[in-house]
Coordinates of C-alpha atoms (C1' of nucleotides) in Angstrom, one line a residue:
Chain A
M319 CA -27.4 2.7 8.3
P320 CA -29.1 4.3 11.2
E321 CA -26.0 6.5 12.2
R322 CA -26.6 8.5 9.1
E323 CA -29.5 10.2 10.9
D324 CA -27.0 12.9 12.1
G325 CA -23.4 14.0 11.8
L326 CA -21.4 14.2 8.6
L327 CA -23.2 11.4 6.8
G328 CA -26.5 12.8 7.8
S329 CA -25.9 16.2 6.2
R330 CA -25.0 14.5 2.9
Q331 CA -28.1 12.4 3.2
T332 CA -30.2 15.5 3.7
K333 CA -28.7 17.0 0.6
L334 CA -29.3 13.9 -1.4
N335 CA -33.0 13.9 -0.3
R336 CA -33.2 17.5 -1.2
L337 CA -31.8 17.0 -4.6
R338 CA -34.2 14.1 -5.3
E339 CA -37.1 16.2 -4.2
R340 CA -36.1 18.9 -6.7
G341 CA -36.0 16.2 -9.5
V342 CA -32.2 16.0 -9.7
D343 CA -30.9 12.5 -10.4
P344 CA -27.8 12.3 -8.1
Y345 CA -26.5 9.3 -10.2
P346 CA -27.2 10.0 -13.8
P347 CA -26.1 7.3 -16.3
R348 CA -23.8 9.4 -18.4
F349 CA -22.2 12.7 -19.1
R350 CA -20.3 13.3 -22.4
R351 CA -17.0 15.0 -21.9
T352 CA -15.4 16.9 -24.7
A353 CA -12.0 16.5 -23.1
D354 CA -10.2 15.7 -19.9
A355 CA -8.9 18.4 -17.6
A356 CA -5.3 18.4 -18.9
A357 CA -6.3 18.3 -22.6
A358 CA -8.9 21.1 -22.1
I359 CA -6.3 23.3 -20.4
A360 CA -3.6 22.5 -23.0
A361 CA -6.0 23.2 -25.9
F362 CA -7.0 26.5 -24.4
E363 CA -3.4 27.6 -23.8
A364 CA -2.4 26.6 -27.3
A365 CA -5.3 28.5 -28.8
E366 CA -4.7 31.7 -26.9
P367 CA -4.2 34.5 -29.4
V368 CA -1.5 36.2 -27.6
E369 CA 1.0 34.7 -25.1
P370 CA 0.6 36.8 -22.1
A371 CA 4.0 38.6 -21.5
P372 CA 5.4 38.7 -17.9
G373 CA 3.8 41.5 -15.9
V374 CA 1.0 41.9 -18.4
E375 CA -2.5 41.4 -17.1
F376 CA -4.4 38.4 -18.5
R377 CA -7.5 38.9 -20.5
I378 CA -10.5 38.8 -18.2
A379 CA -13.5 37.2 -19.9
H380 CA -16.8 38.8 -19.8
P381 CA -20.1 36.7 -20.2
D382 CA -20.4 38.0 -23.7
A383 CA -16.8 37.6 -24.7
A384 CA -16.6 34.1 -23.3
V385 CA -19.0 32.8 -25.9
E386 CA -16.2 33.3 -28.5
T387 CA -14.1 30.5 -27.1
P388 CA -15.1 26.9 -27.7
Q389 CA -17.5 25.3 -25.2
H390 CA -16.2 22.3 -23.2
S391 CA -17.9 19.8 -21.1
L392 CA -15.5 18.7 -18.3
A393 CA -16.0 16.4 -15.3
G394 CA -14.3 15.5 -12.2
R395 CA -14.4 15.0 -8.4
I396 CA -14.8 18.2 -6.4
M397 CA -11.6 18.5 -4.5
S398 CA -12.1 22.0 -3.1
M399 CA -14.8 24.7 -3.1
R400 CA -14.2 28.4 -2.6
V401 CA -17.7 29.8 -2.3
M402 CA -18.2 33.6 -2.1
G403 CA -21.9 34.4 -2.3
R404 CA -23.0 34.6 -5.9
A405 CA -19.7 33.3 -7.3
A406 CA -17.7 30.1 -6.5
F407 CA -14.5 28.3 -7.6
L408 CA -14.5 24.5 -7.6
D409 CA -11.4 22.4 -8.3
L410 CA -12.5 19.3 -10.3
R411 CA -10.0 16.5 -10.5
D412 CA -10.1 13.7 -13.1
G413 CA -7.5 11.1 -14.0
S414 CA -5.5 13.7 -16.0
G415 CA -5.3 16.5 -13.5
T416 CA -7.3 19.3 -12.0
V417 CA -9.2 22.0 -13.7
Q418 CA -10.9 25.0 -11.9
A419 CA -14.6 25.7 -12.6
M420 CA -15.8 29.2 -12.1
L421 CA -19.5 29.4 -11.2
R422 CA -21.4 32.6 -11.3
Q423 CA -25.1 33.0 -10.3
N424 CA -26.0 35.4 -13.2
L425 CA -24.7 32.8 -15.7
L426 CA -26.1 29.7 -14.1
G427 CA -29.5 31.0 -12.9
E428 CA -31.3 28.2 -11.1
D429 CA -28.4 25.7 -11.7
Y430 CA -26.5 27.8 -9.2
D431 CA -28.7 26.5 -6.4
L432 CA -27.2 23.1 -7.0
L433 CA -24.1 24.5 -5.2
K434 CA -25.8 24.4 -1.9
D435 CA -26.2 20.6 -2.1
L436 CA -22.7 19.8 -3.4
D437 CA -20.0 18.5 -1.1
L438 CA -16.3 17.8 -1.5
G439 CA -16.0 14.4 -3.1
D440 CA -19.0 14.7 -5.4
F441 CA -18.5 14.2 -9.1
L442 CA -19.7 17.2 -11.1
G443 CA -20.0 17.8 -14.8
V444 CA -19.6 21.5 -16.1
T445 CA -20.3 22.9 -19.5
G446 CA -19.1 26.3 -20.7
P447 CA -16.2 28.1 -22.3
M448 CA -12.7 28.1 -21.1
L449 CA -11.1 31.3 -19.9
R450 CA -8.5 32.8 -17.7
T451 CA -9.5 34.2 -14.5
R452 CA -8.3 37.5 -13.2
T453 CA -5.4 35.8 -11.5
G454 CA -4.4 34.0 -14.7
Q455 CA -5.8 30.6 -14.0
V456 CA -7.2 28.7 -16.9
S457 CA -10.7 27.7 -15.8
I458 CA -14.0 26.6 -17.3
E459 CA -16.8 29.1 -16.8
A460 CA -19.9 27.1 -15.9
H461 CA -23.0 27.7 -18.1
T462 CA -24.6 24.4 -16.9
L463 CA -23.9 22.1 -14.0
T464 CA -24.6 18.4 -13.9
L465 CA -24.3 16.3 -10.7
L466 CA -22.7 13.0 -11.8
A467 CA -22.4 11.2 -8.5
K468 CA -23.1 12.2 -4.9
G469 CA -20.5 11.2 -2.4
M470 CA -22.0 10.1 0.8
R471 CA -18.9 10.0 3.0
P472 CA -16.4 12.9 3.7
L473 CA -13.0 12.6 2.1
P474 CA -9.7 12.6 4.1
E475 CA -8.5 16.1 5.0
K476 CA -7.0 18.0 2.1
W477 CA -3.9 19.3 3.8
H478 CA -2.5 16.6 5.9
G479 CA -3.9 13.8 3.8
L480 CA -4.2 10.3 5.0
R481 CA -1.4 9.2 7.4
D482 CA -3.0 6.1 9.0
V483 CA -1.3 3.3 7.0
E484 CA -3.9 0.8 8.0
I485 CA -6.6 2.9 6.2
R486 CA -4.2 3.6 3.4
Y487 CA -3.9 -0.1 2.7
R488 CA -7.4 -1.3 3.5
Q489 CA -9.1 1.6 1.6
R490 CA -6.5 2.2 -1.1
Y491 CA -9.0 4.4 -3.0
L492 CA -8.9 7.0 -0.2
D493 CA -5.0 6.8 -0.3
L494 CA -5.1 7.5 -4.0
I495 CA -7.6 10.4 -3.6
A496 CA -5.7 11.9 -0.8
D497 CA -2.2 11.7 -2.4
P498 CA -1.7 11.9 -6.1
E499 CA 1.9 10.8 -5.7
I500 CA 0.5 7.3 -4.7
M501 CA -1.0 7.2 -8.2
T502 CA 2.4 8.1 -9.7
A503 CA 4.2 5.3 -7.9
F504 CA 1.7 2.7 -9.1
A505 CA 1.8 4.2 -12.6
Q506 CA 5.5 3.6 -12.4
R507 CA 5.0 0.1 -11.3
S508 CA 2.9 -0.5 -14.3
R509 CA 5.5 0.9 -16.5
V510 CA 8.1 -1.4 -15.0
I511 CA 6.0 -4.4 -15.9
S512 CA 5.2 -3.1 -19.4
G513 CA 8.8 -2.3 -19.9
I514 CA 9.8 -5.9 -19.0
R515 CA 7.3 -7.2 -21.4
R516 CA 8.6 -4.9 -24.2
F517 CA 12.2 -6.0 -23.5
L518 CA 11.5 -9.7 -23.6
D519 CA 9.1 -9.5 -26.5
G520 CA 11.8 -7.6 -28.3
R521 CA 14.2 -10.5 -27.7
G522 CA 11.9 -12.9 -29.2
F523 CA 10.4 -14.3 -26.0
L524 CA 6.9 -15.6 -26.0
E525 CA 4.6 -14.8 -23.1
V526 CA 2.6 -17.8 -22.0
D527 CA 0.1 -18.6 -19.2
T528 CA 0.5 -21.8 -17.1
P529 CA -1.8 -23.2 -14.5
I530 CA -2.3 -21.4 -11.2
L531 CA -4.2 -24.3 -9.7
V532 CA -1.7 -27.2 -9.6
P533 CA -1.6 -30.7 -8.3
V534 CA 1.9 -30.4 -7.0
A535 CA 3.3 -27.1 -5.6
A536 CA 6.9 -27.5 -6.9
G537 CA 9.6 -25.3 -8.3
A538 CA 10.5 -23.3 -5.2
H539 CA 11.2 -23.7 -1.5
A540 CA 7.9 -22.5 -0.2
R541 CA 4.8 -23.6 1.6
P542 CA 1.7 -23.6 -0.6
F543 CA -1.9 -22.6 -0.1
D544 CA -4.1 -25.6 -0.7
T545 CA -7.7 -25.9 -1.8
H546 CA -10.0 -28.6 -3.1
H547 CA -11.6 -29.2 -6.5
N548 CA -15.1 -30.6 -5.9
A549 CA -15.9 -32.1 -9.2
L550 CA -12.5 -33.9 -9.5
N551 CA -12.5 -34.5 -5.7
Q552 CA -8.8 -33.6 -5.7
R553 CA -6.6 -31.5 -3.6
L554 CA -5.1 -28.7 -5.5
Y555 CA -2.5 -26.0 -4.6
L556 CA -1.9 -22.5 -5.7
R557 CA 1.4 -22.3 -7.6
I558 CA 4.4 -21.2 -5.7
A559 CA 6.4 -20.9 -9.0
T560 CA 5.9 -21.2 -12.7
E561 CA 9.3 -23.0 -13.3
L562 CA 8.3 -26.6 -14.0
Y563 CA 5.5 -25.7 -16.4
L564 CA 7.8 -23.3 -18.4
K565 CA 10.4 -26.0 -18.6
R566 CA 7.8 -28.4 -20.0
L567 CA 7.3 -25.8 -22.8
I568 CA 11.1 -25.7 -23.5
V569 CA 10.8 -29.5 -23.8
G570 CA 7.9 -29.0 -26.2
G571 CA 10.1 -26.8 -28.4
F572 CA 9.5 -23.2 -27.5
D573 CA 12.9 -21.7 -27.3
K574 CA 12.2 -18.6 -25.4
V575 CA 9.2 -18.3 -23.1
Y576 CA 8.3 -16.2 -20.1
E577 CA 5.4 -15.7 -17.7
L578 CA 4.6 -12.7 -15.7
G579 CA 2.2 -13.7 -13.1
R580 CA 1.0 -14.1 -9.6
V581 CA 2.4 -16.8 -7.3
F582 CA 1.3 -17.6 -3.8
R583 CA 3.4 -18.6 -0.8
N584 CA 1.8 -19.4 2.5
E585 CA 4.3 -17.5 4.6
G586 CA 4.7 -14.5 6.8
I587 CA 4.0 -10.8 5.8
D588 CA 6.7 -8.2 6.2
Q589 CA 8.3 -5.3 4.4
D590 CA 9.3 -7.4 1.5
H591 CA 6.9 -10.3 1.7
N592 CA 3.3 -10.6 0.7
P593 CA 1.6 -14.0 0.4
E594 CA 0.8 -13.3 -3.2
F595 CA 3.3 -11.6 -5.4
T596 CA 4.2 -11.1 -9.0
L597 CA 7.0 -13.3 -10.4
L598 CA 8.6 -13.1 -13.8
E599 CA 10.1 -16.3 -15.0
S600 CA 11.8 -16.7 -18.3
Y601 CA 13.6 -19.7 -19.9
E602 CA 15.9 -19.6 -23.0
A603 CA 17.0 -22.8 -24.6
Y604 CA 20.7 -23.0 -25.5
A605 CA 21.5 -20.2 -23.1
D606 CA 23.4 -20.6 -19.8
Y607 CA 23.4 -18.5 -16.6
H608 CA 26.1 -16.2 -17.9
Q609 CA 23.9 -15.2 -20.7
V610 CA 21.0 -14.8 -18.4
M611 CA 23.2 -12.5 -16.2
E612 CA 23.8 -10.3 -19.2
M613 CA 20.1 -10.3 -19.9
V614 CA 19.2 -9.3 -16.3
E615 CA 21.6 -6.4 -16.3
S616 CA 20.4 -5.2 -19.6
M617 CA 16.6 -5.7 -18.8
I618 CA 16.8 -3.9 -15.4
S619 CA 18.9 -1.0 -16.5
T620 CA 16.8 -0.6 -19.6
V621 CA 13.6 -0.5 -17.5
A622 CA 15.2 1.9 -15.0
M623 CA 16.0 4.2 -17.9
E624 CA 12.5 4.0 -19.3
V625 CA 10.7 4.5 -16.0
R626 CA 13.0 7.0 -14.2
G627 CA 15.0 8.4 -17.1
T628 CA 18.3 7.4 -15.4
M629 CA 20.1 4.3 -14.2
Q630 CA 21.0 5.9 -10.9
I631 CA 18.0 5.6 -8.6
P632 CA 17.9 7.0 -5.1
Y633 CA 16.8 4.4 -2.6
G634 CA 16.7 5.3 1.1
E635 CA 20.0 6.7 2.0
E636 CA 21.7 5.2 -1.1
V637 CA 21.8 5.8 -4.8
I638 CA 21.6 2.5 -6.6
D639 CA 23.4 2.5 -9.9
F640 CA 22.0 -0.1 -12.3
T641 CA 24.4 0.7 -15.1
P642 CA 25.9 -2.6 -16.5
P643 CA 28.0 -4.5 -15.9
W644 CA 27.2 -5.5 -12.3
P645 CA 29.9 -7.2 -10.2
R646 CA 30.0 -11.0 -10.1
L647 CA 31.0 -12.4 -6.8
Q648 CA 31.6 -16.1 -5.9
L649 CA 29.2 -17.1 -3.1
K650 CA 31.8 -19.5 -1.5
D651 CA 34.6 -16.8 -1.5
E652 CA 32.3 -14.0 -0.5
L653 CA 31.0 -15.9 2.5
Y654 CA 34.5 -16.8 3.6
R655 CA 35.5 -13.2 3.2
R656 CA 32.5 -11.8 5.1
S657 CA 32.0 -14.5 7.9
G658 CA 35.2 -16.5 7.9
V659 CA 33.2 -19.6 7.1
D660 CA 34.7 -21.9 4.5
L661 CA 31.7 -24.2 3.6
D662 CA 33.9 -26.9 2.3
A663 CA 35.7 -27.1 5.7
Y664 CA 32.4 -28.2 7.3
P665 CA 31.2 -31.2 5.2
E666 CA 29.3 -32.5 8.3
D667 CA 26.1 -30.6 9.0
A668 CA 26.6 -30.9 12.7
A669 CA 30.0 -29.0 12.5
L670 CA 28.4 -26.3 10.3
V671 CA 25.6 -25.9 12.9
R672 CA 28.2 -25.4 15.7
K673 CA 30.1 -22.9 13.5
A674 CA 26.9 -20.9 12.8
A675 CA 26.1 -20.9 16.5
D676 CA 29.6 -19.7 17.3
L677 CA 29.0 -16.8 14.9
G678 CA 25.9 -15.8 16.9
L679 CA 23.3 -17.2 14.6
E680 CA 20.2 -18.7 16.3
V681 CA 20.1 -22.2 15.0
G682 CA 16.9 -24.3 15.6
P683 CA 16.8 -28.1 15.6
R684 CA 15.0 -28.1 12.3
E685 CA 17.6 -26.3 10.2
S686 CA 18.7 -28.3 7.2
R687 CA 22.1 -27.6 5.7
G688 CA 20.4 -25.6 2.9
R689 CA 18.6 -23.5 5.4
L690 CA 21.7 -22.9 7.4
I691 CA 23.7 -21.7 4.4
D692 CA 20.8 -19.5 3.4
K693 CA 20.9 -18.0 6.8
L694 CA 24.7 -17.4 6.7
V695 CA 24.3 -15.8 3.3
S696 CA 21.5 -13.7 4.2
T697 CA 23.1 -12.5 7.4
F698 CA 26.7 -11.9 6.3
I699 CA 26.5 -11.2 2.6
E700 CA 23.1 -10.0 1.4
P701 CA 22.8 -6.8 3.6
N702 CA 26.2 -5.7 2.1
L703 CA 25.0 -6.0 -1.5
V704 CA 23.7 -2.5 -1.8
Q705 CA 24.8 -1.9 -5.4
P706 CA 23.5 -4.4 -7.9
T707 CA 25.5 -7.5 -7.6
F708 CA 25.5 -11.1 -8.8
L709 CA 26.2 -13.8 -6.3
L710 CA 27.4 -16.9 -8.2
D711 CA 27.5 -20.7 -7.8
Y712 CA 25.3 -21.9 -5.0
P713 CA 25.6 -25.1 -3.0
E714 CA 23.8 -27.9 -4.6
V715 CA 21.8 -28.8 -1.4
M716 CA 19.8 -25.5 -1.8
S717 CA 19.4 -25.6 -5.5
P718 CA 17.7 -28.8 -6.7
L719 CA 16.8 -27.5 -10.1
A720 CA 20.2 -26.3 -11.2
K721 CA 22.9 -28.0 -13.1
A722 CA 26.2 -28.9 -11.4
K723 CA 29.1 -26.5 -11.9
P724 CA 31.9 -28.4 -13.8
G725 CA 35.0 -28.5 -11.7
L726 CA 33.4 -27.4 -8.5
P727 CA 31.8 -30.4 -6.8
G728 CA 28.9 -29.7 -4.6
Y729 CA 28.0 -26.5 -6.3
V730 CA 25.7 -25.6 -9.2
E731 CA 25.5 -22.9 -11.9
R732 CA 23.2 -20.6 -10.2
F733 CA 23.2 -16.8 -9.5
E734 CA 21.1 -14.5 -7.5
A735 CA 21.1 -10.7 -8.1
F736 CA 20.9 -8.3 -5.2
A737 CA 20.4 -4.6 -4.8
A738 CA 19.7 -2.6 -1.7
G739 CA 20.3 -5.8 0.2
M740 CA 17.3 -7.4 -1.4
E741 CA 17.2 -10.5 -3.6
I742 CA 15.7 -9.4 -7.0
A743 CA 16.6 -12.2 -9.3
N744 CA 17.4 -15.9 -9.2
S745 CA 18.8 -18.0 -12.1
Y746 CA 20.1 -21.4 -13.0
T747 CA 21.7 -23.2 -15.9
E748 CA 18.8 -25.6 -15.7
L749 CA 19.3 -29.2 -14.8
N750 CA 18.1 -31.3 -17.7
D751 CA 19.4 -34.7 -16.7
P752 CA 16.2 -36.6 -15.7
A753 CA 18.0 -39.1 -13.4
V754 CA 19.9 -36.5 -11.6
Q755 CA 16.8 -34.3 -11.3
R756 CA 15.0 -37.3 -9.8
A757 CA 17.8 -37.9 -7.3
R758 CA 17.7 -34.2 -6.3
F759 CA 13.9 -34.2 -5.8
E760 CA 14.3 -37.3 -3.7
E761 CA 17.0 -35.6 -1.7
Q762 CA 14.7 -32.7 -1.1
E763 CA 11.9 -35.0 -0.1
S764 CA 14.1 -36.8 2.5
I765 CA 15.2 -33.4 3.9
R766 CA 11.5 -32.5 4.2
Q767 CA 10.9 -35.7 6.2
L768 CA 14.0 -35.3 8.3
Y769 CA 13.5 -31.7 9.3
Q770 CA 9.7 -31.5 9.0
D771 CA 10.3 -28.5 6.8
E772 CA 7.4 -27.6 4.5
E773 CA 9.5 -25.0 2.7
V774 CA 11.4 -27.6 0.8
D775 CA 10.9 -28.3 -2.9
R776 CA 8.6 -31.1 -4.0
L777 CA 8.9 -34.0 -6.4
D778 CA 6.8 -33.5 -9.5
E779 CA 6.6 -36.9 -11.4
D780 CA 4.9 -35.4 -14.4
F781 CA 7.7 -33.0 -14.9
L782 CA 10.3 -35.8 -14.6
T783 CA 8.5 -37.5 -17.4
A784 CA 8.8 -34.4 -19.5
L785 CA 12.5 -34.2 -18.8
E786 CA 12.9 -37.8 -19.8
Y787 CA 11.9 -36.8 -23.3
G788 CA 14.9 -34.4 -23.4
M789 CA 15.3 -30.7 -22.6
P790 CA 17.9 -28.7 -24.3
P791 CA 20.5 -26.8 -22.2
T792 CA 18.5 -23.9 -20.9
G793 CA 19.1 -20.7 -18.9
G794 CA 16.2 -19.8 -16.6
L795 CA 15.4 -16.8 -14.6
G796 CA 13.0 -15.6 -11.9
V797 CA 12.6 -11.9 -10.9
G798 CA 10.5 -10.7 -7.9
I799 CA 8.6 -7.9 -9.7
D800 CA 7.3 -6.3 -6.5
R801 CA 10.9 -5.8 -5.1
L802 CA 12.1 -4.6 -8.4
A803 CA 9.2 -2.1 -8.4
M804 CA 10.2 -1.1 -4.8
L805 CA 13.6 -0.3 -6.0
L806 CA 12.7 1.5 -9.2
T807 CA 10.0 3.6 -7.5
G808 CA 11.9 4.2 -4.3
Q809 CA 9.4 2.5 -1.9
A810 CA 10.6 1.0 1.3
S811 CA 7.8 -1.5 1.8
I812 CA 6.2 -4.0 -0.6
R813 CA 2.9 -2.7 0.6
D814 CA 3.6 0.5 -1.2
V815 CA 3.9 -1.3 -4.5
L816 CA 0.9 -3.5 -4.1
L817 CA -2.4 -1.8 -4.5
F818 CA -4.1 -4.1 -2.1
P819 CA -1.6 -5.7 0.2
Q820 CA -2.8 -8.6 2.3
M821 CA -4.3 -7.5 5.7
R822 CA -5.8 -9.4 8.6
R823 CA -9.6 -9.4 8.4
L824 CA -11.1 -7.0 10.9
G825 CA -13.2 -8.2 13.8
A826 CA -11.9 -11.7 13.8
G827 CA -14.5 -13.2 16.1
A828 CA -17.6 -11.8 14.3
N829 CA -16.4 -12.4 10.7
M830 CA -14.7 -15.7 10.9
D831 CA -16.0 -18.5 8.6
E832 CA -16.0 -22.2 9.4
Q833 CA -12.6 -22.6 8.0
D834 CA -11.1 -20.0 10.4
I835 CA -12.7 -21.7 13.4
Q836 CA -10.7 -24.9 12.7
D837 CA -7.5 -23.0 13.3
Chain B
rG957 C1' 6.1 -17.0 17.6
rG958 C1' 8.7 -13.0 21.0
rG959 C1' 9.7 -7.7 22.3
rC960 C1' 8.5 -2.5 21.9
rC961 C1' 5.2 1.2 20.2
rG962 C1' 0.4 2.9 18.5
rU963 C1' -5.4 3.0 18.4
rU964 C1' -9.0 10.0 21.1
rA965 C1' -14.2 14.1 16.2
rG966 C1' -14.8 12.6 9.0
rC967 C1' -9.1 13.6 8.5
rU968 C1' -4.3 15.3 11.1
rC969 C1' -3.2 15.6 15.9
rA970 C1' -3.1 17.7 21.5
rG971 C1' -4.9 16.0 26.3
rC972 C1' -0.6 17.4 33.1
rU973 C1' -0.6 13.9 39.1
rG974 C1' -7.2 9.7 37.7
rG975 C1' -12.1 14.4 38.3
rU976 C1' -17.0 12.6 31.7
rA977 C1' -12.1 15.8 26.3
rG978 C1' -9.6 20.0 22.7
rA979 C1' -7.2 22.5 18.1
rG980 C1' -6.7 22.9 12.7
rC981 C1' -9.0 21.3 8.4
rA982 C1' -13.7 19.1 7.1
rC983 C1' -19.0 19.8 8.6
rC984 C1' -23.5 23.0 10.0
rG985 C1' -25.8 28.4 10.1
rG986 C1' -24.8 33.6 8.4
rA987 C1' -22.0 37.5 5.1
rC988 C1' -19.5 37.9 0.4
rU989 C1' -19.7 37.9 -7.9
rU990 C1' -12.3 36.5 -9.6
rU991 C1' -10.9 32.6 -5.4
rU992 C1' -6.1 29.3 -5.0
rA993 C1' -5.3 25.8 2.3
rA994 C1' -10.4 32.3 0.0
rU995 C1' -11.9 35.5 4.1
rC996 C1' -15.1 37.2 8.2
rC997 C1' -19.0 36.0 12.3
rG998 C1' -21.4 31.9 15.1
rG999 C1' -21.7 26.5 16.3
rG1000 C1' -18.1 20.9 18.9
rU1001 C1' -20.6 17.1 15.8
rG1002 C1' -17.0 11.9 20.4
rU1003 C1' -19.0 4.1 22.3
rC1004 C1' -11.4 8.2 23.9
rG1005 C1' -10.2 0.3 19.6
rU1006 C1' -13.1 -3.9 22.5
rG1007 C1' -14.1 -6.4 27.1
rG1008 C1' -12.9 -6.9 32.2
rG1009 C1' -10.5 -5.1 36.8
rU1010 C1' -8.9 -1.4 40.6
rU1011 C1' -11.1 3.2 42.3
rC1012 C1' -16.2 7.4 45.1
rG1013 C1' -14.7 8.5 40.0
rA1014 C1' -10.7 5.7 34.3
rU1015 C1' -9.0 8.5 27.8
rC1016 C1' -5.3 8.2 31.8
rC1017 C1' -3.6 2.7 36.3
rC1018 C1' -3.8 -3.0 35.8
rC1019 C1' -5.3 -7.6 32.8
rA1020 C1' -7.0 -9.9 28.4
rC1021 C1' -8.3 -9.5 23.4
rA1022 C1' -8.6 -7.0 18.3
rC1023 C1' -6.2 -4.4 14.5
rG1024 C1' -1.8 -1.9 12.8
rG1025 C1' 3.5 -0.3 12.9
rC1026 C1' 8.8 -1.3 13.9
rC1027 C1' 12.5 -4.8 15.6
rC1028 C1' 13.8 -9.9 16.4
rA1029 C1' 12.8 -15.2 15.0

RNA sequence: GGGCCGUUAGCUCAGCUGGUAGAGCACCGGACUUUUAAUCCGGGUGUCGUGGGUUCGAUCCCCACACGGCCCA
């Protein structure tokens, strides 16, 4: 890169060249640590002969005295440098935390010259004894220095950090370097996921992997990404759900299965949508949606307790209390209460469209009944469901995979769970009558044709074949893990729980490939 | 898809009525052997997102585009 001739990059290049001329390998293959920063500090503090009492001066190590304490080799990224002539203090950060290294020329000799060619961001190995400095800070006293990796670009500023969200998402590593709390949030996300695994494993569920590349993108109302397999000369899709494969496994005789994996939906990007996201689906034979509801309450409250140590989690202006049981509301009743719309009073789609328009909803010409009801629910009910709540018994037209609710024609045994106005779970007593399932699929296909709506479920012939062999009564569940992670880690945007959220490619004109140009 | 806002030094940000840009940190040079955003002295390192237009002159006004954010759909 020619621009490195001068400026900030250039000064680092000059230092790199100088190091090489002096025979220093700026990228050595290894450095054996004796401990990480946190462990070395903890071990030193534990081994201190006398706990320093308040107001009592700490022992100040002399070069000779220092030899008494065990030698350590510690390593990390240089996060700050306080250089004062023939002594210097460097903060070294590794994955465990930060340790201060004290460098003194009389101890390091020629090694001390390395300091001139170090920059913030470089990785450095330090060997020497641990000690407390005059101000009481546990530090490693450098007897040798080893450059482990030269950083060629300056880090974001240490005090204000990185505010530019675009850089934060595009170059997440800088975000992580600049703000350790980001790392904490992602570590919490990871614990949410491992907590779910532990919970389900503990209940006898078997984790399975089903295809991501599928011939039919079924199991949800969503538009798929498509691709092509050359050897098979077949169009394939990225899965939009794992539902139909997991049910095949229930047919096959596994009683409790789950999959925690990425699904892909070719839709817009906003605060709670990313085109790829992590979905948990579980299926339990001989269970119904009431049992699944209890499992969801138990799972999420357990995970909240594990990750946050409490079931009351602050989120925005609210405190969300995940303590079970969560209220159960009938969708039909709740919609009537909130909007005055009695769905059963509008059996004709046209009448429902007029009613929705009267209520101020913008209703396009391509709104199917299912979409319309979804819009009513998401406008009048969902924003009000701040505390964890189950919404029960959805209209059949928007739930082609759920079993009919006895005694309530036109409705199915389905619930969705909400918290902070966001949908976090979706569950059915699964439809297992193959003839009814075929009819439901065909209804969906005709809706797709009629409304030209690509976000309608698709008929999967192979799945119907599986159902024809017989599937036991089953309770199924889907949980959006990213949204759950948002709630449990207090993040307002899905991009803050995804390490690498989807972003538009920069410089569209220059970097477009042939596929893009078609669009 | 529509509306509004943003894009200035490596980072965080100022920049008046149009007259070729400035601060802190970072960086560069110097002093300093116990610092904690070290301190002190000296130095501004820039394609003002991109491309057009208006103008004697544009970071500033106009248009288009790119990327991002928020709101709406």
